[in-house]
């Protein structure tokens, strides 16, 4: 179509096309994205650059709320943030500014920039069906083969997780504690099965879900019980990371992102290297959001799901079918139909393809090319043939039925070329719905996509952060670190050898003082020098002001080092709190049910993940090491004499910081924190 049809909900993209041998300019008018758009294209075809990014930009300009699934870290998130920020800066009217959506991100790989949200908050779990849906999403994303088939053990696993979720929902409402979260579900699954069934059978609404497991235990069918629960426990154990525990136990915002009073743009980031793990929590977020937003009286919502097959969303079919009346515009990106069939199963993939009224494809082949060619259909084309004989020349004209857009043409499309069909409305009918040509995205707007980084949401700096940094820099200066570091062998490629052998050899060569050698070696590890060898080499080669540049770079590394230590500290504390919550819950409920304390450890040691076990051991080791270090601490006079002799910087303020907190924080609560674990008293 050559005319632009611009409405308050439309997305309009210019394109070039050929008609009767002439190059013409036109518009692809998506006037009804509420009937869903399916974008297909192999990698490099331009589906994100030419279509999805354009849709995001125009939806933000028209005040849509957005849910964006960002498969490649923050690629689409950064694009959306810069378009949103430009819109905010352009908006002068205070009333209009107050209606702009608020920008949120969820990322398990960038804790500082990520917000926190609990997708199974008790407020959102209205009935047991919600718990069953959540369990299904989690388990099918962790076990993709269950999407297309299910057996006794897969159904048992889903039922088991559903029971865990609903039990924690009831206990959370009963106690007022924040224990109905996915991390608490994961931790609860590691409880000794005898204790777990004992306490859960007391809840009437959970009992029906737990009866098969209780029966198996009473019949001493240990192998069957293990098979029923192992599928759930093994799958959930994959999610036991401190980052997931931290993000999913907070509540910075509500999931009603199209709420007219509190509109939001939410970007959920994945990681291609960890997509199989992150798919479960991300699928849980998206599925719960789709349940919450699909209701009347809300703001228009753009649902942008590029690389859709990488995450299973159970409520997708419903949102495509019914979201139109609630102003939910679904934009789905896939690489091919066969990819969608492989990950979603043929039945659901067919429904998704058939129910998307807008379909566009870039370069594609096989099944995808065949289906798109069928959408364009066949037309009668005139064929001219010429026969030449000794006497005369005969010209024949005939018509043949041929494909309007052949499969071969779809397969050989260049980057940016797309073909497809658009849906119209009663108010804005489109006579020619089929189109094929070169899309012309707004290249001027592309220039601002990387202008600003997504801002940091949580600053992980301790109260004495600056003091710690300054103290470490004093040590660095005392070691002539900026001069010494220029002598490193920047060609080193073996990570383990660098820290275990090379740094010791290097320190021996550079320092005659034993104390300085012992200070340099751990400092190199703390600063992660191996990760920065290439950058250090670049700075060192700049003879003009290498020392000054090194000083600035190393100072930034020290600052970052203490930020990362604080992140680890916060994540460890949150992780331990979840374990502590479940430990106390199980002990309290078991005593209430039986009148006795558990005789064995509450947690089943065979089911505890490495992450949980490491945290428990780490905290006990910290307490043990602190006692040993504290008891052997030299007197102030001895330390002063030692410092004067070797000219070591004074760190009295830093070394004294939080000593009392460490004792109270670890030793004071150690017994109660691990009351279900056998405690070994360490003697010197």
XYZ file of C-alpha atoms in Angstrom:
684
model
C 0.000 0.000 0.000
C 1.332 3.431 -0.949
C -0.659 5.412 1.626
C 0.166 5.537 5.321
C -2.703 4.637 7.654
C -1.743 6.159 10.985
C -3.951 5.471 14.026
C -3.310 5.709 17.760
C -2.503 1.992 17.849
C -0.844 1.472 14.447
C 2.766 0.754 13.521
C 3.804 2.019 10.093
C 7.025 0.965 8.370
C 8.058 2.352 4.953
C 9.268 -0.053 2.295
C 10.255 -0.288 -1.367
C 8.664 -2.701 -3.799
C 8.551 -3.380 -7.536
C 5.345 -3.213 -9.486
C 5.163 -3.654 -13.273
C 8.881 -3.120 -13.576
C 8.950 0.098 -11.539
C 10.430 0.729 -8.091
C 7.745 2.223 -5.870
C 7.548 3.562 -2.297
C 4.873 2.353 0.099
C 3.919 1.621 3.688
C 3.387 -1.556 5.645
C 0.478 -0.569 7.885
C 0.059 -2.731 10.971
C -3.291 -1.236 11.980
C -4.378 -4.231 14.029
C -1.470 -5.756 15.935
C -3.998 -6.836 18.570
C -4.634 -9.787 16.230
C -0.979 -10.826 16.769
C 2.055 -10.637 14.498
C 4.355 -13.562 13.746
C 7.796 -12.509 12.447
C 9.879 -15.281 10.862
C 13.444 -15.079 9.680
C 16.723 -16.926 9.825
C 19.611 -15.277 11.729
C 20.772 -12.203 9.837
C 17.546 -11.722 7.899
C 16.843 -8.470 9.757
C 13.711 -9.401 11.680
C 14.870 -7.617 14.841
C 16.571 -4.669 13.138
C 13.923 -3.922 10.524
C 10.714 -4.997 12.262
C 10.837 -5.657 16.010
C 12.942 -2.593 16.922
C 10.674 -0.394 14.791
C 7.612 -1.764 16.546
C 9.168 -1.097 19.967
C 10.004 2.486 19.028
C 6.548 3.338 17.700
C 4.742 1.628 20.580
C 6.766 3.669 23.083
C 5.950 6.850 21.160
C 2.248 5.955 21.372
C 2.395 5.321 25.138
C 2.010 1.544 25.035
C 3.053 -0.448 28.054
C 5.538 -3.163 27.096
C 6.706 -6.607 28.104
C 9.921 -7.405 26.245
C 11.629 -10.787 26.326
C 15.285 -10.094 25.588
C 17.041 -13.334 24.680
C 20.483 -11.782 24.077
C 21.258 -10.109 27.407
C 20.245 -6.433 27.123
C 20.108 -5.996 23.321
C 16.417 -5.095 23.042
C 16.358 -3.746 26.606
C 18.903 -1.054 25.773
C 17.033 -0.168 22.570
C 13.769 0.170 24.499
C 15.422 2.154 27.304
C 16.903 4.740 24.944
C 13.613 5.171 23.054
C 11.764 5.489 26.368
C 14.284 8.011 27.672
C 14.005 10.087 24.489
C 10.226 10.066 24.850
C 10.559 11.168 28.483
C 12.963 13.996 27.619
C 10.684 15.243 24.864
C 7.608 15.280 27.079
C 7.189 18.740 28.598
C 3.618 18.678 29.885
C 3.550 17.512 33.519
C 0.239 15.680 33.151
C 1.444 13.791 30.105
C 4.729 13.014 31.835
C 2.865 11.425 34.737
C 1.207 8.971 32.322
C 4.492 7.653 30.912
C 5.309 4.040 31.851
C 8.075 3.367 34.384
C 11.028 1.344 33.097
C 11.982 -1.951 34.817
C 14.438 -4.738 34.013
C 14.836 -8.268 35.335
C 18.257 -9.860 34.864
C 19.947 -12.761 36.622
C 23.345 -11.777 35.177
C 23.390 -8.108 36.126
C 22.237 -7.829 39.718
C 23.033 -4.116 39.975
C 20.761 -3.094 37.116
C 18.026 -5.595 37.819
C 14.888 -5.041 39.839
C 13.417 -7.812 41.988
C 10.026 -9.460 41.642
C 8.234 -12.509 43.029
C 6.010 -14.106 40.349
C 4.322 -16.468 42.824
C 3.477 -13.851 45.410
C 0.573 -15.147 47.558
C -1.530 -12.202 46.363
C -1.276 -13.532 42.798
C -2.060 -17.161 43.715
C -5.843 -17.100 43.813
C -6.476 -20.840 43.724
C -4.738 -24.175 43.271
C -4.960 -23.853 39.505
C -2.511 -20.966 39.690
C -0.102 -23.160 41.638
C -0.526 -25.966 39.100
C 0.109 -23.557 36.208
C 3.253 -22.235 37.886
C 4.525 -25.766 38.518
C 3.805 -26.768 34.927
C 5.689 -23.765 33.527
C 8.706 -24.401 35.741
C 8.967 -28.116 35.063
C 8.272 -27.975 31.316
C 10.883 -25.291 30.807
C 13.413 -27.404 32.693
C 12.353 -30.566 30.856
C 11.455 -29.486 27.307
C 10.523 -33.008 26.272
C 7.546 -32.830 28.669
C 5.970 -30.130 26.477
C 5.204 -32.701 23.775
C 4.619 -35.751 25.963
C 3.964 -36.594 29.589
C 4.123 -39.783 31.603
C 3.446 -40.881 35.161
C 6.682 -39.511 36.582
C 6.432 -36.132 34.835
C 2.858 -35.675 36.067
C 3.944 -36.716 39.564
C 6.767 -34.191 39.515
C 4.427 -31.369 38.471
C 1.917 -32.389 41.137
C 4.687 -32.478 43.751
C 5.912 -28.959 42.883
C 2.336 -27.708 42.756
C 1.827 -29.001 46.292
C 5.004 -27.275 47.496
C 3.891 -23.944 46.032
C 0.403 -24.092 47.466
C 1.685 -25.190 50.878
C 4.039 -22.196 51.051
C 1.239 -19.900 49.882
C -0.973 -21.037 52.778
C 1.846 -20.781 55.323
C 2.882 -17.372 54.035
C -0.635 -16.013 54.559
C -0.855 -17.726 57.942
C 2.432 -16.393 59.313
C 2.803 -13.152 57.332
C 6.303 -14.220 56.285
C 7.724 -13.823 52.791
C 8.199 -17.546 52.147
C 6.044 -18.134 49.060
C 8.769 -17.666 46.466
C 10.421 -19.937 43.913
C 13.681 -20.053 45.939
C 11.733 -21.243 48.986
C 10.043 -23.882 46.808
C 13.453 -25.079 45.582
C 14.790 -25.260 49.143
C 11.657 -26.957 50.486
C 12.084 -29.722 47.890
C 15.357 -30.755 49.593
C 13.659 -31.493 52.925
C 13.722 -35.038 54.248
C 10.668 -36.609 52.586
C 9.331 -38.078 55.861
C 9.215 -34.680 57.537
C 7.925 -32.990 54.405
C 4.948 -35.317 53.944
C 4.189 -35.230 57.679
C 3.752 -31.458 57.764
C 2.116 -31.071 54.345
C -0.563 -33.691 54.999
C -1.940 -31.474 57.755
C -3.020 -28.878 55.174
C -6.426 -29.887 53.821
C -5.967 -28.180 50.451
C -2.537 -29.742 49.902
C -3.405 -33.220 51.142
C -4.989 -34.372 47.882
C -1.775 -33.562 46.006
C 0.429 -35.373 48.522
C -1.649 -38.553 49.071
C 0.076 -40.557 46.244
C 3.474 -39.811 47.769
C 2.299 -40.613 51.298
C 0.816 -43.916 50.106
C 4.060 -44.860 48.389
C 6.009 -44.186 51.579
C 3.588 -46.158 53.766
C 3.730 -49.095 51.359
C 7.510 -48.859 51.621
C 7.662 -48.420 47.865
C 10.889 -46.490 48.158
C 11.885 -46.854 44.516
C 8.530 -45.557 43.286
C 8.592 -42.645 45.763
C 12.126 -41.760 44.744
C 11.127 -41.790 41.089
C 8.097 -39.613 41.758
C 10.024 -36.940 43.640
C 13.459 -37.170 42.008
C 12.298 -35.640 38.711
C 11.113 -32.544 40.554
C 14.055 -32.306 42.931
C 16.727 -32.793 40.275
C 15.107 -30.240 37.981
C 14.602 -27.647 40.724
C 18.178 -28.085 41.921
C 19.358 -26.554 38.631
C 17.810 -23.261 39.748
C 19.615 -23.089 43.095
C 21.818 -20.096 42.318
C 22.265 -17.054 44.533
C 21.349 -14.686 41.710
C 18.004 -16.381 41.081
C 17.341 -16.543 44.820
C 18.013 -12.817 45.182
C 15.967 -11.566 42.218
C 12.944 -13.750 42.938
C 12.597 -13.064 46.674
C 12.008 -9.307 46.386
C 9.110 -7.199 45.159
C 10.100 -3.902 43.548
C 7.001 -3.792 41.340
C 3.707 -5.522 40.622
C 3.174 -7.583 37.495
C 0.092 -5.637 36.321
C 2.219 -3.753 33.824
C -0.756 -2.361 31.853
C -2.357 -0.877 34.967
C -3.631 2.586 33.888
C -2.521 4.064 37.228
C 0.952 2.473 37.254
C 1.972 1.652 33.655
C 5.284 -0.104 33.133
C 7.805 -1.225 30.554
C 9.344 -4.501 31.738
C 12.353 -6.085 30.031
C 13.176 -9.667 31.029
C 16.707 -10.631 30.024
C 17.980 -14.098 29.220
C 21.497 -15.354 28.544
C 22.110 -17.633 25.521
C 24.737 -19.562 27.503
C 22.318 -20.254 30.371
C 19.023 -20.138 28.526
C 18.061 -23.699 29.475
C 18.244 -22.766 33.171
C 16.836 -19.241 32.969
C 13.921 -20.384 30.797
C 12.061 -21.657 33.888
C 11.974 -18.438 35.963
C 11.540 -16.300 32.829
C 8.660 -18.469 31.634
C 7.122 -18.172 35.092
C 7.357 -14.359 34.943
C 5.857 -14.101 31.453
C 3.071 -16.599 32.082
C 2.002 -14.874 35.310
C 2.100 -11.458 33.614
C -0.141 -12.743 30.811
C -2.648 -13.936 33.402
C -2.665 -10.561 35.156
C -2.814 -8.241 32.117
C -5.501 -10.011 30.114
C -8.463 -8.065 31.470
C -10.567 -5.071 30.351
C -10.004 -1.428 31.244
C -6.208 -1.412 30.944
C -3.622 0.434 28.880
C -2.553 -0.994 25.489
C 0.185 -3.571 25.969
C 2.871 -4.632 23.522
C 4.008 -8.204 24.135
C 7.400 -8.524 22.383
C 8.671 -12.108 22.418
C 11.638 -12.446 20.072
C 13.238 -15.911 19.879
C 9.997 -17.331 21.263
C 10.960 -21.059 21.104
C 13.693 -20.517 23.727
C 11.082 -20.242 26.483
C 7.820 -22.167 26.953
C 4.792 -19.997 27.736
C 1.667 -21.962 28.554
C -0.698 -18.960 28.372
C 0.469 -17.820 24.929
C -2.382 -19.429 23.001
C -4.976 -17.793 25.233
C -3.421 -14.325 24.959
C -3.377 -14.570 21.153
C -7.006 -15.714 21.077
C -8.471 -13.299 23.627
C -5.943 -10.505 24.057
C -7.353 -8.551 21.118
C -10.378 -7.349 23.074
C -8.110 -6.228 25.936
C -5.649 -4.318 23.722
C -2.804 -6.808 23.998
C -0.633 -6.715 20.865
C 1.458 -9.882 20.611
C 4.624 -9.736 18.474
C 6.322 -13.133 18.229
C 9.720 -13.735 16.638
C 10.910 -17.162 15.474
C 13.580 -18.452 13.090
C 11.406 -21.020 11.357
C 8.185 -22.975 11.667
C 10.130 -26.196 12.211
C 11.925 -24.597 15.169
C 8.581 -23.701 16.739
C 7.240 -27.214 16.132
C 10.372 -28.781 17.650
C 10.092 -26.784 20.888
C 6.324 -26.340 21.304
C 5.019 -29.485 19.661
C 3.175 -29.609 16.345
C -0.323 -29.066 17.738
C 0.466 -25.875 19.666
C 2.798 -24.579 16.932
C 0.036 -24.982 14.358
C -2.390 -23.040 16.546
C 0.092 -20.194 17.048
C 0.791 -19.954 13.316
C -2.865 -20.114 12.298
C -4.100 -17.620 14.918
C -1.589 -14.858 14.112
C -3.444 -12.714 11.570
C -0.295 -10.723 10.704
C 2.531 -12.892 9.365
C 5.830 -11.633 7.935
C 8.926 -13.524 6.904
C 12.442 -12.730 5.790
C 14.785 -15.280 4.287
C 13.502 -18.776 5.116
C 13.323 -22.191 3.561
C 11.701 -25.576 3.863
C 8.381 -25.726 5.683
C 8.385 -21.970 6.383
C 8.923 -21.020 2.728
C 6.162 -23.414 1.639
C 3.616 -21.965 4.089
C 4.377 -18.352 3.234
C 4.177 -19.145 -0.470
C 0.740 -20.668 0.144
C -0.380 -17.483 1.924
C 0.444 -15.461 -1.210
C -1.316 -18.036 -3.327
C -1.257 -18.465 -7.085
C -2.238 -16.159 -9.913
C -2.785 -16.495 -13.640
C 0.193 -15.055 -15.451
C 0.393 -14.396 -19.148
C 2.932 -16.482 -21.017
C 4.302 -15.512 -24.393
C 5.817 -18.097 -26.726
C 7.299 -17.623 -30.208
C 7.665 -20.235 -32.968
C 9.815 -19.481 -36.011
C 9.607 -21.541 -39.231
C 10.874 -21.140 -42.779
C 7.695 -19.458 -43.844
C 6.600 -17.330 -40.884
C 6.858 -16.506 -37.206
C 4.056 -17.461 -34.803
C 3.504 -15.788 -31.465
C 1.220 -17.507 -28.944
C -0.188 -15.983 -25.765
C -1.482 -18.185 -22.948
C -2.032 -18.045 -19.199
C -0.559 -20.340 -16.581
C -1.254 -20.692 -12.867
C 1.973 -19.922 -10.945
C 2.994 -18.991 -7.411
C 2.857 -15.279 -6.656
C 5.836 -15.586 -4.269
C 7.740 -18.786 -5.092
C 9.562 -20.739 -2.400
C 12.846 -20.193 -4.203
C 12.412 -16.428 -3.930
C 11.679 -16.624 -0.197
C 14.785 -18.756 0.325
C 17.030 -16.290 -1.518
C 15.720 -13.064 0.053
C 18.404 -10.512 0.905
C 18.709 -8.971 4.383
C 15.880 -6.525 5.021
C 13.526 -8.006 2.419
C 10.260 -9.264 3.881
C 7.001 -10.581 2.611
C 3.739 -11.223 4.377
C 0.173 -10.328 5.129
C -1.353 -7.658 7.381
C -4.707 -7.615 9.166
C -7.076 -4.645 8.982
C -10.002 -3.284 10.991
C -13.556 -2.186 10.214
C -12.487 1.434 10.590
C -9.355 1.051 8.481
C -9.846 -1.575 5.769
C -6.813 -2.525 3.679
C -7.612 -3.708 0.175
C -4.166 -5.091 -0.659
C -3.065 -7.022 2.428
C -0.173 -8.887 0.809
C 3.145 -7.107 0.472
C 6.737 -7.910 -0.430
C 9.746 -5.617 -0.567
C 12.686 -3.976 1.182
C 11.870 -2.482 4.581
C 13.246 0.999 5.288
C 13.566 1.372 9.081
C 14.168 4.747 10.706
C 17.963 4.923 10.510
C 18.046 8.277 12.282
C 16.462 6.735 15.382
C 18.921 3.836 15.264
C 21.692 6.290 16.171
C 20.376 6.751 19.718
C 19.865 3.059 20.528
C 23.172 2.835 22.379
C 23.356 6.417 23.620
C 22.708 5.588 27.274
C 23.363 2.473 29.314
C 20.550 1.083 31.432
C 21.116 2.745 34.830
C 22.153 0.907 37.973
C 19.171 0.258 40.212
C 20.904 -1.003 43.371
C 24.273 0.361 44.470
C 26.151 -2.357 46.302
C 28.525 -0.297 48.390
C 29.143 -0.850 52.076
C 29.090 2.093 54.471
C 32.872 2.041 54.694
C 33.376 1.441 50.955
C 35.538 4.514 50.360
C 37.672 3.773 53.392
C 38.287 0.230 52.179
C 39.244 1.481 48.725
C 41.655 4.077 50.099
C 43.279 1.533 52.388
C 43.802 -0.917 49.537
C 45.266 1.857 47.392
C 47.745 2.669 50.181
C 48.918 -0.929 50.051
C 49.156 -0.750 46.257
C 51.267 2.413 46.427
C 53.528 0.876 49.088
C 54.219 -2.031 46.705
C 55.081 0.286 43.763
C 52.337 -1.686 42.033
C 51.931 0.628 39.027
C 55.612 0.290 38.119
C 55.900 -3.405 38.963
C 52.812 -4.472 37.031
C 54.372 -3.237 33.789
C 56.871 -6.110 34.031
C 54.165 -8.802 33.881
C 54.256 -11.382 31.105
C 51.091 -10.335 29.270
C 51.176 -13.416 27.010
C 50.105 -15.776 29.793
C 47.067 -17.877 28.816
C 46.818 -20.479 31.574
C 44.503 -19.160 34.280
C 45.458 -21.667 37.003
C 49.172 -21.496 36.315
C 49.066 -17.693 36.422
C 47.794 -17.606 40.001
C 49.382 -20.759 41.437
C 52.882 -20.531 39.951
C 53.570 -17.429 37.899
C 52.554 -14.766 40.441
C 54.742 -16.399 43.097
C 57.718 -16.512 40.743
C 57.045 -12.947 39.579
C 56.776 -11.624 43.153
C 60.059 -13.305 44.090
C 61.798 -11.621 41.145
C 60.330 -8.176 41.821
C 60.434 -7.949 45.626
C 63.311 -8.619 47.976
C 61.060 -8.215 51.001
C 59.213 -11.400 51.949
C 56.249 -9.498 53.383
C 55.788 -7.555 50.151
C 55.880 -10.790 48.166
C 53.169 -12.228 50.388
C 51.096 -9.076 49.913
C 51.419 -8.994 46.126
C 50.275 -12.572 45.495
C 46.775 -12.318 47.095
C 46.411 -8.789 45.696
C 46.867 -10.115 42.150
C 44.117 -12.657 42.790
C 41.808 -10.102 44.403
C 42.126 -7.731 41.459
C 41.727 -10.622 38.986
C 44.817 -9.470 37.083
C 44.619 -12.393 34.666
C 41.292 -11.066 33.335
C 42.896 -7.685 32.622
C 46.228 -8.658 31.061
C 45.232 -7.451 27.597
C 44.102 -4.049 28.856
C 47.168 -3.653 31.060
C 49.382 -4.418 28.079
C 47.615 -1.761 25.999
C 48.118 0.842 28.714
C 51.743 -0.148 29.297
C 52.595 0.292 25.606
C 51.471 3.920 25.832
C 54.758 5.437 26.980
C 53.408 8.981 27.329
C 51.407 8.625 30.541
C 51.286 4.890 31.284
C 51.678 5.323 35.039
C 48.807 7.807 35.241
C 46.542 5.599 33.141
C 47.494 2.519 35.143
C 46.688 4.342 38.347
C 43.238 5.275 37.067
C 42.560 1.770 35.761
C 43.758 -0.035 38.908
C 41.791 2.376 41.101
C 38.656 1.464 39.146
C 39.480 -2.239 39.622
C 39.804 -1.782 43.379
C 36.509 0.076 43.525
C 34.853 -2.689 41.503
C 36.443 -5.376 43.655
C 34.762 -4.084 46.802
C 31.442 -3.676 44.990
C 31.580 -7.330 43.908
C 32.477 -8.363 47.455
C 29.439 -6.498 48.728
C 27.271 -8.157 46.063
C 28.525 -11.571 47.194
C 27.848 -10.635 50.806
C 24.265 -9.539 50.105
C 23.553 -12.554 47.905
C 25.011 -14.940 50.489
C 22.910 -13.388 53.247
C 19.740 -13.653 51.155
C 20.567 -17.237 50.191
C 21.097 -18.220 53.813
C 17.910 -16.466 54.856
C 15.884 -18.661 52.488
C 17.492 -21.798 53.942
C 16.928 -20.458 57.451
C 13.259 -19.692 56.670
C 12.590 -23.237 55.470
C 14.532 -24.795 58.333
C 12.493 -22.886 60.911
C 9.209 -23.540 59.076
C 9.737 -27.301 58.930
C 10.892 -27.559 62.538
C 7.997 -25.438 63.794
C 5.376 -27.327 61.797
C 6.798 -30.730 62.655
C 6.688 -29.950 66.359
C 3.120 -28.674 65.961
C 2.092 -31.881 64.142
C 3.865 -34.475 66.260
C 4.842 -32.712 69.461
C 8.453 -33.816 68.923
C 11.547 -32.249 67.430
C 12.966 -33.849 64.260
C 15.446 -36.561 65.211
C 17.399 -36.292 61.988
C 18.570 -33.340 59.915
C 15.640 -31.488 58.364
C 17.409 -31.274 55.003
C 18.102 -34.483 53.129
C 21.864 -34.396 52.552
C 21.528 -36.465 49.385
C 19.243 -33.823 47.881
C 21.058 -30.677 48.983
C 22.542 -28.906 45.999
C 26.205 -27.966 45.846
C 25.218 -24.311 46.163
C 23.253 -24.861 49.389
C 25.850 -27.195 50.857
C 28.657 -24.767 49.996
C 26.827 -21.911 51.707
C 26.382 -23.927 54.884
C 29.981 -25.067 54.924
C 31.219 -21.602 54.018
C 29.461 -19.979 56.951
C 30.753 -22.550 59.398
C 34.271 -22.189 57.967
C 34.068 -18.407 58.249
C 33.212 -18.694 61.923
C 35.992 -21.213 62.491
C 38.622 -19.142 60.636
C 37.580 -15.993 62.451
C 37.984 -17.602 65.871
C 41.425 -18.857 64.923
C 42.503 -15.507 63.527
C 41.029 -13.534 66.419
C 42.764 -15.640 69.067
C 46.140 -15.348 67.366
C 45.837 -11.599 66.753
C 49.005 -9.781 67.974
C 48.870 -6.971 70.445
C 48.704 -3.395 69.217
C 52.292 -2.734 70.321
C 53.596 -5.754 68.442
C 51.638 -4.819 65.333
C 52.919 -1.230 65.465
C 56.518 -2.399 65.759
C 55.983 -4.837 62.908
C 54.570 -2.096 60.689
C 57.397 0.338 61.475
C 60.037 -2.255 60.708
C 58.634 -3.209 57.300
C 57.036 0.129 56.395
C 53.603 -1.381 55.879
C 50.666 1.095 55.645
C 48.521 1.457 58.738
C 45.091 -0.172 58.464
C 43.980 0.066 62.078
C 40.615 1.573 61.194
C 39.900 -0.954 58.469
C 41.072 -4.031 60.370
C 38.907 -3.048 63.332
C 35.757 -2.538 61.292
C 32.877 -4.907 61.946
C 34.796 -7.286 64.207
C 31.952 -7.243 66.675
C 29.436 -7.665 63.854
C 31.279 -10.704 62.539
C 31.259 -12.364 65.946
C 27.603 -11.580 66.559
C 26.588 -12.199 62.976
C 28.154 -15.627 62.633
C 28.839 -17.066 66.057
C 25.791 -15.600 67.766
C 23.280 -17.213 65.439
C 25.245 -20.220 64.257
C 23.523 -22.683 66.555
C 20.011 -21.488 65.814
C 20.672 -20.961 62.108
C 21.612 -24.590 61.576
C 19.645 -26.139 64.381
C 18.852 -29.160 62.236
C 22.496 -29.804 61.414
C 24.962 -31.574 63.722
C 27.261 -28.808 65.026
C 30.901 -29.608 65.586
C 32.675 -27.439 68.138
C 36.148 -26.513 67.023
C 38.869 -26.467 69.690
C 42.267 -24.926 69.379
